[in-house]
Amino acid sequence: MDSSDDEHDIIRQFQAKRRRIERSNSKELDLDIDSEIINEPVYVPLKQRRLKLLERLHGGNSGDENSQNSADSRKYSHTNHNHVDEEITVGPQAQFTLLEQSTELKKKQTDSEQTNTDKILQEEQRILENVVETKALMGVAELAKGIEYTEPIKTSWRPPRAIKSMENERHQRVRSRYNIIVEGDDIPAPLQTFESMKFPPGILNALAEKKISRPTPIQMQGLPAVLSGRDLIGIAYTGSGKTLVFALPIIMFCCEQELAMPFVKNEGPYGLIVCPSRELARQTQTVISNICDHLHRSGMPKLRIATCVGGTAIKDQLDTIKQGVHIVVATPGRLMDMLDKKLLYLDICRYLCLDEADRMIDLGFEEDVRNIISHFKTQRQTLLFSATMPKKIQNFAKSALVKPITINVGRAGAASLEVKQEIEHVMAEARVVQLLSTLQKTSPPVLIFAQRKQDVDAIHEYLLLKGVEAVAIHGGKAQRRFFMPYLDQVERFWAVEKFVTKEKDVLVATDVASKGLDFPDIQHVINFDLPEDIENYVHRIGRTGRCGKVGLATTFVNRTCDEPGCSYCNGLGHRITNCPKLESQQNKQANNLKKNDFLAKGHSDW
């Protein structure tokens, strides 16, 4: 019994001790809970918080310190306004309303976007300023002798005395009436008739046969400038008559040289016209030959014209050159080949015209043109003509011309106001089928432009299968699908001839047919896709609406069409910072620097 009683006493003592420990723990827990409840901040209504804030602002030293801190915080937020993601106090502790905070955030975001845009524009402007031509366009003899021409070539042509004696204000009124913008020194007066330009009867008869009675604005100012021997940059919308501005003076100069001393065998040329495409070269040669034939029938000497283009036999071209040639119309590739092989010389050449200069530089012929100019032995008169004048052409002209006169009719790169432009939103896969309904808008002839050669072939075959009288041209020689033969140069000439004579109703082409080619009475131009830059678009739609006639241009667009972005080439889908044309030009310059690093560039290098 004693042992059992002892055990019970021990158990009771243990249980009592356990109960005391549990009671003490529960009291500590209650104290902690009470302290948390006491320390928890009491909710204060917004009205009372604002009243306390006003009291602190208008109160003693503590209020001054708080206001100073508030001002410092505002100053800090304004100095860091470019950082949109900075921390802003919201909720009960905020010192501004939500509306004020939202307005501040929007303002900071707008300022940040404007700052980034300004940085991009400044960077592009800096790149454009650095894209300049450092190598002057000079001949080998000029470089060797250190010659630098500062005055234009002198000619025997003089304007009528009555026009020359008139005040400059009268000439400016004529320019304003026809929207002619000129830049340069000692600008000749504009002449409003061909008779006042002193052209012989043979030329006037040739113009009358083509129903040309009065000069166009570019001809009013351009012809007197070229006849005076001035270097010229001609900018005008397509179909404005730029061809006659360089064709008529070169014919007059060659007639003058032939009358003074007839050309002998292997002599010439006196005038050189460089075109970017074979079709344009052939068209220019046709215009000049027609005028020369009328001139010869009126009793003037016969002038010989040679066309030097690729894709044709060189034998016929050499036969004309060996007889003594007055005018050569050429493409850069064939001309460079003949100059390198010494089949043609530019020793007496005094007249150089670059037709569609932007196209020539854009196609990568810039270095060829520089090499061609290096073959000149003496001073030359240089003319640049185009419907557009981008930055790269302006830089090119600065290094090639002497005191040039710039004539701008309308606005550089502007389309003719006689062309009605329409846009059709067509899915990419439905464009070929849509052509049939679009062709029905007008009567033939119709031009269809496509960017890719494969699209030209596909459109041509589809139209033939649907019974449309169509022909196609492009710069490739790949075999056409199905029964099509090779598209060689003979077929290209044949296609253009059939379209000009209206034996075919539709011509499908790449941009090779968009520059300079003059197809009569084009009613409608269809852009199967958008070209790479705005200049090509202007040239495309410029095939219609020529010589005062109204035309229609329809362009297919869809979601895949990019917006223009490059300020250097006006290309689509990229900026100047990653412009492929600018990068290609810089790579060429780097390669030339490596090759010619130890070659003398002039007399100062010796």
XYZ file of C-alpha atoms in Angstrom:
606
model
C 0.000 0.000 0.000
C 2.802 2.362 0.854
C 4.426 1.874 -2.511
C 1.177 2.476 -4.373
C 0.474 5.607 -2.326
C 3.917 6.935 -3.170
C 3.315 6.385 -6.866
C -0.013 8.230 -6.695
C 1.649 11.135 -4.867
C 4.324 11.406 -7.570
C 1.691 11.393 -10.322
C -0.363 14.084 -8.564
C 2.703 16.250 -8.135
C 3.631 15.851 -11.832
C 0.102 16.703 -12.963
C -0.013 19.757 -10.690
C 3.335 20.948 -12.053
C 2.110 20.410 -15.646
C -1.046 22.438 -14.965
C 1.026 25.322 -13.541
C 3.255 25.355 -16.670
C 0.257 25.326 -19.032
C -1.398 28.200 -17.135
C 1.769 30.285 -17.340
C 2.112 29.686 -21.113
C -1.503 30.639 -21.739
C -1.016 33.931 -19.863
C 2.061 34.834 -22.005
C 0.120 34.044 -25.183
C -2.734 36.274 -24.105
C -0.289 39.073 -23.394
C 1.249 38.755 -26.883
C -2.144 38.841 -28.541
C -3.153 41.875 -26.520
C 0.079 43.680 -27.441
C -0.469 42.987 -31.150
C -3.973 44.330 -30.934
C -2.741 47.413 -29.093
C 0.134 48.050 -31.551
C -2.040 47.643 -34.703
C -2.585 51.097 -36.373
C -6.087 52.388 -36.068
C -7.822 53.201 -39.404
C -8.100 56.929 -39.935
C -10.654 58.223 -42.466
C -9.383 60.027 -45.560
C -10.884 63.340 -44.480
C -9.022 63.262 -41.166
C -5.763 62.277 -42.893
C -6.050 65.258 -45.232
C -6.747 67.584 -42.298
C -3.675 66.292 -40.462
C -1.632 66.700 -43.663
C -2.734 70.334 -43.960
C -1.900 70.932 -40.306
C 1.610 69.567 -40.827
C 2.081 71.677 -43.954
C 0.994 74.885 -42.207
C 2.350 73.910 -38.817
C 5.714 74.193 -37.064
C 9.169 72.872 -37.827
C 8.041 69.329 -38.396
C 5.606 70.589 -40.998
C 8.393 72.528 -42.723
C 10.546 69.446 -42.805
C 7.716 67.395 -44.296
C 7.010 70.053 -46.922
C 10.729 70.212 -47.755
C 10.780 66.435 -48.170
C 7.696 66.640 -50.368
C 9.323 69.307 -52.557
C 12.504 67.257 -52.801
C 10.505 64.221 -53.846
C 8.716 66.228 -56.517
C 12.032 67.621 -57.764
C 13.469 64.130 -57.891
C 10.495 62.845 -59.866
C 10.815 65.681 -62.402
C 14.538 65.199 -62.899
C 13.942 61.540 -63.591
C 10.937 62.001 -65.908
C 12.442 59.729 -68.565
C 12.075 56.699 -66.288
C 8.468 55.621 -66.568
C 8.832 52.626 -64.295
C 9.871 54.562 -61.137
C 8.053 53.742 -57.893
C 5.031 55.933 -57.147
C 3.197 55.847 -53.843
C -0.436 54.856 -54.210
C -3.266 54.165 -51.826
C -3.873 55.857 -48.467
C -0.245 57.093 -48.167
C -0.281 58.838 -51.606
C 0.103 62.618 -51.721
C -1.592 62.962 -55.151
C -4.945 61.787 -56.437
C -5.173 58.876 -58.877
C -6.124 61.281 -61.676
C -2.998 63.351 -61.090
C -0.852 60.209 -60.952
C -2.367 58.905 -64.217
C -1.790 62.241 -65.961
C 1.810 62.336 -64.742
C 2.469 58.789 -65.974
C 1.041 59.530 -69.432
C 3.123 62.703 -69.693
C 6.303 60.857 -68.752
C 5.582 58.074 -71.249
C 4.948 60.585 -74.065
C 8.167 62.462 -73.254
C 10.082 59.179 -73.287
C 8.677 58.193 -76.706
C 9.483 61.613 -78.160
C 12.999 61.426 -76.781
C 13.592 58.010 -78.367
C 12.167 59.181 -81.720
C 14.383 62.264 -81.668
C 17.408 60.098 -80.993
C 16.577 57.850 -83.978
C 16.050 60.840 -86.297
C 19.280 62.467 -85.148
C 21.177 59.237 -85.760
C 19.703 58.888 -89.270
C 20.528 62.518 -90.050
C 24.101 61.956 -88.924
C 24.408 58.901 -91.187
C 22.969 60.835 -94.143
C 25.468 63.649 -93.628
C 28.303 61.135 -93.629
C 27.115 59.535 -96.891
C 28.985 61.846 -99.256
C 31.034 61.251 -102.326
C 34.687 61.892 -101.558
C 36.101 60.851 -104.934
C 35.560 63.429 -107.673
C 34.294 62.323 -111.066
C 37.268 63.272 -113.229
C 39.125 61.868 -116.188
C 42.572 60.314 -116.046
C 44.182 63.278 -117.788
C 42.531 65.718 -115.392
C 43.750 63.748 -112.389
C 47.287 63.485 -113.771
C 47.553 67.205 -114.546
C 45.693 68.353 -111.459
C 43.073 70.149 -113.560
C 39.891 71.339 -111.892
C 37.303 73.019 -114.111
C 35.440 75.913 -112.542
C 33.603 77.341 -115.570
C 31.107 75.646 -117.922
C 31.776 74.944 -121.592
C 31.334 77.839 -124.015
C 28.991 77.345 -126.991
C 28.064 79.444 -130.016
C 24.340 79.532 -129.170
C 22.898 82.818 -127.952
C 19.329 83.593 -126.871
C 17.300 86.183 -128.818
C 18.317 89.746 -128.005
C 14.747 90.743 -127.212
C 14.469 88.019 -124.575
C 17.942 88.635 -123.181
C 17.293 92.355 -122.728
C 14.169 91.778 -120.634
C 14.280 92.207 -116.885
C 14.765 89.241 -114.592
C 11.360 89.867 -112.981
C 9.677 88.999 -116.278
C 11.585 85.708 -116.479
C 10.626 84.913 -112.903
C 6.955 85.503 -113.692
C 7.188 82.984 -116.535
C 8.779 80.424 -114.223
C 6.110 80.991 -111.591
C 3.344 80.602 -114.167
C 4.615 77.159 -115.185
C 5.781 76.087 -111.693
C 9.453 75.980 -112.694
C 11.909 75.998 -109.789
C 15.530 76.753 -110.691
C 18.734 76.888 -108.675
C 22.157 78.057 -109.787
C 24.119 81.060 -111.003
C 23.560 83.020 -114.245
C 20.421 81.095 -115.197
C 19.358 81.606 -118.849
C 15.927 83.034 -119.547
C 13.077 80.569 -120.236
C 11.890 80.490 -123.862
C 8.264 79.671 -124.638
C 8.595 78.678 -128.320
C 10.892 76.381 -130.288
C 11.391 79.104 -132.893
C 12.916 81.432 -130.282
C 15.399 78.653 -129.442
C 16.732 78.981 -133.031
C 16.164 75.376 -134.106
C 16.453 74.766 -137.882
C 13.375 73.916 -140.002
C 14.226 70.205 -140.091
C 13.886 69.869 -136.315
C 10.704 71.948 -136.280
C 9.194 69.671 -138.942
C 10.097 66.576 -136.911
C 8.411 68.056 -133.841
C 5.338 69.047 -135.831
C 5.053 65.495 -137.165
C 4.860 64.278 -133.550
C 2.229 66.975 -132.858
C 4.587 68.903 -130.588
C 3.904 72.602 -131.082
C 4.947 74.187 -127.774
C 7.680 73.249 -125.305
C 6.779 71.793 -121.934
C 7.914 73.585 -118.741
C 11.060 71.454 -118.398
C 11.874 72.203 -122.056
C 11.268 75.950 -121.686
C 14.013 76.257 -119.096
C 16.114 73.169 -119.823
C 16.784 73.679 -123.540
C 18.225 77.229 -123.184
C 20.401 76.039 -120.290
C 21.825 73.069 -122.216
C 22.270 75.058 -125.426
C 24.266 77.584 -123.378
C 26.704 74.836 -122.363
C 25.662 74.611 -118.712
C 25.739 71.430 -116.657
C 22.197 70.486 -115.747
C 20.195 68.473 -113.234
C 16.703 67.972 -114.636
C 13.952 66.837 -112.273
C 10.423 66.485 -113.596
C 7.478 64.136 -113.432
C 7.357 61.302 -115.923
C 5.957 62.181 -119.337
C 7.098 65.804 -119.134
C 9.390 65.655 -122.189
C 12.820 65.266 -120.597
C 14.150 63.285 -123.583
C 14.000 66.262 -125.955
C 15.897 68.428 -123.451
C 19.088 66.429 -124.036
C 18.326 65.063 -127.528
C 17.845 68.358 -129.393
C 21.022 70.099 -128.104
C 23.251 67.108 -128.835
C 21.919 67.015 -132.408
C 22.626 70.730 -132.809
C 26.169 70.404 -131.426
C 26.965 67.433 -133.679
C 25.636 69.247 -136.756
C 27.847 72.204 -135.905
C 30.911 69.938 -135.610
C 30.100 68.079 -138.841
C 29.705 71.336 -140.762
C 32.990 72.673 -139.388
C 34.951 69.473 -140.102
C 33.332 66.194 -141.223
C 33.970 63.142 -139.071
C 36.386 60.599 -140.548
C 36.656 56.846 -139.950
C 37.028 55.681 -136.352
C 36.352 59.199 -135.098
C 33.813 60.018 -132.434
C 31.570 60.039 -130.637
C 31.011 63.694 -129.837
C 27.986 62.998 -127.630
C 27.368 60.077 -125.263
C 24.004 59.140 -123.737
C 23.995 56.446 -121.040
C 20.720 54.680 -120.192
C 20.040 52.100 -117.460
C 18.154 49.598 -119.651
C 18.397 48.276 -123.190
C 14.805 49.152 -124.026
C 15.268 52.764 -122.946
C 18.496 53.029 -124.959
C 16.769 51.728 -128.061
C 13.829 54.092 -127.576
C 16.176 57.073 -127.173
C 18.061 56.063 -130.319
C 14.761 55.896 -132.226
C 13.796 59.430 -131.162
C 17.194 60.874 -132.124
C 17.319 58.999 -135.446
C 13.876 60.295 -136.423
C 14.916 63.907 -135.807
C 18.239 63.409 -137.633
C 16.424 61.987 -140.670
C 14.199 65.069 -140.905
C 17.256 67.256 -140.476
C 19.089 65.459 -143.289
C 16.108 65.762 -145.641
C 16.142 69.529 -145.063
C 19.725 69.760 -146.377
C 21.761 69.365 -143.192
C 24.594 66.794 -142.902
C 23.703 63.209 -142.049
C 24.491 62.217 -138.475
C 25.396 58.650 -137.507
C 24.047 57.175 -134.282
C 25.224 53.920 -132.699
C 23.375 51.914 -130.053
C 25.697 49.903 -127.802
C 23.629 47.565 -125.639
C 24.095 44.041 -124.393
C 22.254 41.028 -125.727
C 22.891 41.973 -129.371
C 25.734 41.333 -131.792
C 28.579 43.778 -131.362
C 29.534 43.575 -135.065
C 26.754 45.882 -136.268
C 27.640 48.414 -133.604
C 31.315 48.372 -134.586
C 30.457 48.898 -138.268
C 28.754 52.193 -137.432
C 31.547 53.272 -135.093
C 34.265 52.584 -137.686
C 32.539 54.918 -140.163
C 32.821 57.767 -137.683
C 29.993 58.166 -135.189
C 28.498 61.381 -133.847
C 26.239 60.075 -131.069
C 26.427 56.872 -129.026
C 23.493 55.655 -126.942
C 24.628 52.874 -124.615
C 24.038 50.915 -121.451
C 26.826 50.959 -118.833
C 27.772 47.283 -119.141
C 28.314 47.151 -122.917
C 29.940 50.595 -122.961
C 32.476 49.618 -120.291
C 33.255 46.421 -122.188
C 33.942 48.340 -125.409
C 36.061 50.951 -123.628
C 38.149 48.313 -121.865
C 38.709 46.454 -125.145
C 39.588 49.769 -126.854
C 36.821 49.359 -129.406
C 35.553 52.849 -128.579
C 37.336 56.034 -127.521
C 36.042 59.170 -125.787
C 38.930 61.430 -126.794
C 36.756 64.045 -128.524
C 33.561 63.457 -126.523
C 32.296 66.732 -125.052
C 28.718 65.866 -124.146
C 27.599 63.327 -121.531
C 24.010 62.638 -120.536
C 22.930 60.221 -117.800
C 19.278 59.436 -118.434
C 17.319 58.079 -115.449
C 20.331 58.674 -113.231
C 18.641 57.408 -110.073
C 17.896 54.086 -111.722
C 21.480 53.803 -112.932
C 22.970 54.355 -109.479
C 20.296 52.220 -107.843
C 21.126 49.229 -110.066
C 24.759 49.301 -108.978
C 26.187 51.047 -112.074
C 27.786 53.863 -110.066
C 31.289 52.432 -110.306
C 30.799 51.753 -114.030
C 29.762 55.377 -114.549
C 32.866 56.523 -112.681
C 35.032 54.333 -114.897
C 33.312 55.671 -118.014
C 33.947 59.267 -116.969
C 37.603 58.460 -116.336
C 38.002 57.835 -120.109
C 37.223 61.481 -120.961
C 40.299 63.462 -121.977
C 39.012 67.038 -121.747
C 36.197 69.023 -120.214
C 32.682 67.789 -120.861
C 29.142 69.065 -120.459
C 27.284 66.737 -118.082
C 23.524 66.327 -117.780
C 21.579 64.290 -115.216
C 17.900 63.583 -115.783
C 15.396 61.751 -113.668
C 11.869 61.933 -112.298
C 13.252 61.626 -108.762
C 16.323 62.947 -106.992
C 17.106 60.996 -103.802
C 20.015 61.816 -101.506
C 22.471 59.441 -103.170
C 21.935 61.104 -106.576
C 22.438 64.573 -105.113
C 25.784 63.490 -103.669
C 26.723 61.888 -106.989
C 25.878 65.075 -108.885
C 27.990 67.269 -106.612
C 31.127 65.400 -107.641
C 30.298 65.290 -111.368
C 28.986 68.713 -112.414
C 30.519 72.187 -112.731
C 28.298 75.063 -111.573
C 25.155 73.096 -112.399
C 21.679 74.480 -112.905
C 18.970 72.484 -111.148
C 15.563 72.603 -112.810
C 12.648 71.194 -110.854
C 9.214 71.110 -112.434
C 6.602 70.365 -109.815
C 8.208 68.442 -106.965
C 11.033 65.910 -107.012
C 9.538 62.435 -106.972
C 5.962 63.600 -107.495
C 3.563 61.708 -109.727
C 1.712 63.409 -112.551
C -1.579 65.017 -111.555
C -3.134 63.505 -114.679
C -2.929 60.010 -113.162
C -5.871 58.804 -111.085
C -4.539 56.432 -108.429
C -6.699 53.634 -107.008
C -5.927 51.072 -104.292
C -7.423 47.560 -104.147
C -7.016 45.389 -101.060
C -6.450 41.895 -102.466
C -5.130 38.813 -100.714
C -1.738 37.707 -102.005
C -3.038 34.379 -103.313
C -5.980 36.029 -105.137
C -4.087 38.718 -107.052
C -3.658 36.768 -110.298
C -7.387 36.023 -110.523
C -8.264 39.618 -109.605
C -6.337 40.868 -112.648
C -9.120 39.846 -115.040
C -11.710 42.087 -113.380
C -9.209 44.937 -112.942
C -8.303 44.812 -116.643
C -11.925 45.580 -117.501
C -11.749 49.068 -115.970
C -10.330 50.558 -119.176
C -9.697 49.660 -122.767
C -6.225 48.492 -123.873
C -3.301 49.032 -123.926
C -2.577 48.114 -120.286
C 0.722 47.737 -118.402
C 1.098 45.275 -115.503
C 4.137 45.618 -113.230
C 5.450 42.960 -110.856
C 8.518 42.938 -108.646
C 9.616 39.332 -109.190
C 10.416 37.667 -112.506
C 8.538 34.540 -111.419
C 5.378 36.629 -110.947
C 5.784 38.096 -114.445
C 5.946 34.605 -115.923
C 2.952 33.406 -113.892
C 0.802 36.418 -114.859
C 1.757 36.102 -118.521
C 0.840 32.432 -118.681
C -2.452 32.976 -116.836
C -3.510 35.778 -119.198
C -2.638 33.680 -122.252
C -4.704 30.782 -120.897
C -7.650 33.175 -120.454
C -7.364 34.407 -124.047
C -5.784 37.816 -123.340
C -3.331 39.117 -125.952
C -0.334 39.639 -123.665
C 3.460 39.790 -123.877
C 6.074 39.892 -121.119
C 9.567 41.274 -120.584
C 12.033 41.065 -117.711
C 15.787 41.039 -117.231
C 16.229 37.290 -116.735
C 17.135 34.534 -119.158
C 15.685 31.669 -117.167
C 13.581 29.221 -119.128
C 9.895 30.023 -119.094
C 7.520 27.391 -117.828
C 5.446 25.092 -120.041
C 5.916 25.937 -123.736
C 7.679 29.301 -123.281
C 11.012 29.814 -125.081
C 13.994 31.612 -123.567
C 13.377 35.291 -122.899
C 16.446 36.654 -124.663
C 17.096 40.155 -125.928
C 15.484 39.493 -129.307
C 12.261 38.443 -127.618
C 12.336 41.506 -125.381
C 12.599 43.804 -128.400
C 9.887 41.799 -130.158
C 7.557 42.057 -127.148
C 8.007 45.818 -126.866
C 7.476 46.302 -130.605
C 4.262 44.245 -130.611
C 2.932 46.245 -127.677
C 3.865 49.621 -129.188
C 2.203 48.748 -132.496
C -0.929 47.663 -130.529
C -0.805 44.105 -131.818
C -0.821 43.051 -128.160
C -3.138 44.534 -125.547
C -1.242 43.857 -122.306
C 2.447 44.090 -121.398
C 3.593 42.349 -118.203
C 6.989 43.553 -116.997
C 9.315 44.115 -114.100
C 10.637 47.598 -113.334
C 12.852 47.341 -116.439
C 9.925 48.860 -118.374
C 9.057 51.500 -115.785
C 11.986 53.858 -116.321
C 11.846 56.226 -119.253
C 10.034 53.999 -121.745
C 7.346 55.911 -123.612
C 4.416 53.755 -124.668
C 1.774 55.763 -126.521
C -1.801 55.977 -125.258
C -1.415 53.786 -122.171
C -4.842 53.757 -120.535
C -4.161 51.772 -117.387
C -1.202 50.737 -115.203
C -1.664 47.877 -112.721
C 0.812 47.342 -109.887
C 0.647 43.635 -109.057
C 2.674 44.459 -105.936
C 4.309 47.473 -104.353
C 7.845 48.288 -105.545
C 10.796 48.510 -103.186
C 10.847 52.308 -103.024
C 8.678 55.287 -103.821
C 10.796 56.284 -106.832
C 9.930 53.057 -108.630
C 6.255 53.592 -107.849
C 6.376 57.055 -109.423
C 8.117 55.667 -112.504
C 5.573 52.849 -112.803
C 2.441 54.964 -112.737
C 4.195 57.556 -114.902
C 3.778 55.295 -117.942
C 0.196 56.590 -118.155
C -1.166 60.126 -118.016
C 1.574 61.426 -120.338
C 1.517 64.605 -122.426
C -1.649 65.929 -120.802
C -3.698 62.736 -121.198
C -5.604 61.268 -118.256
C -4.594 57.802 -117.031
C -5.501 55.275 -114.341
C -3.154 53.458 -111.944
C -4.396 50.549 -109.796
C -2.249 49.077 -107.024
C -2.847 45.782 -105.213
C -2.070 45.933 -101.488
C -2.489 43.528 -98.574
C -1.334 43.029 -95.009
C 2.080 41.800 -96.142
C 2.964 45.230 -97.580
C 5.445 47.062 -95.350
C 5.590 50.774 -94.736
C 8.473 52.838 -96.162
C 11.107 53.644 -93.624
C 14.592 54.204 -95.067
C 15.564 57.852 -95.516
C 18.502 56.913 -97.786
C 16.847 54.759 -100.466
C 13.168 55.124 -99.446
C 13.109 51.354 -99.152
C 10.342 49.423 -97.473
C 10.605 47.556 -94.202
C 13.939 48.916 -92.945
C 15.631 52.057 -91.687
C 18.846 53.682 -92.816
C 20.742 52.025 -89.968
C 20.337 48.640 -91.695
C 19.876 49.762 -95.312
C 21.188 47.032 -97.653
C 21.950 49.501 -100.464
C 23.976 51.739 -98.187
C 25.793 48.737 -96.764
C 26.578 47.475 -100.275
C 27.939 50.881 -101.267
C 30.122 51.045 -98.174
C 31.458 47.544 -98.867
C 32.378 48.563 -102.422
C 34.176 51.639 -101.155
C 36.076 49.528 -98.644
C 37.137 47.057 -101.346
C 38.263 49.854 -103.646
C 40.244 51.385 -100.803
C 42.113 48.122 -100.298
C 42.882 47.796 -104.010
C 43.883 51.407 -104.655
C 45.488 52.262 -101.340
C 48.897 52.827 -102.932
C 47.703 54.391 -106.214
C 48.013 58.111 -106.819
C 44.709 59.973 -107.045
C 46.157 63.161 -108.508
C 49.189 65.409 -108.842
C 49.161 66.139 -105.095
C 49.820 62.463 -104.312
C 53.188 62.386 -106.117
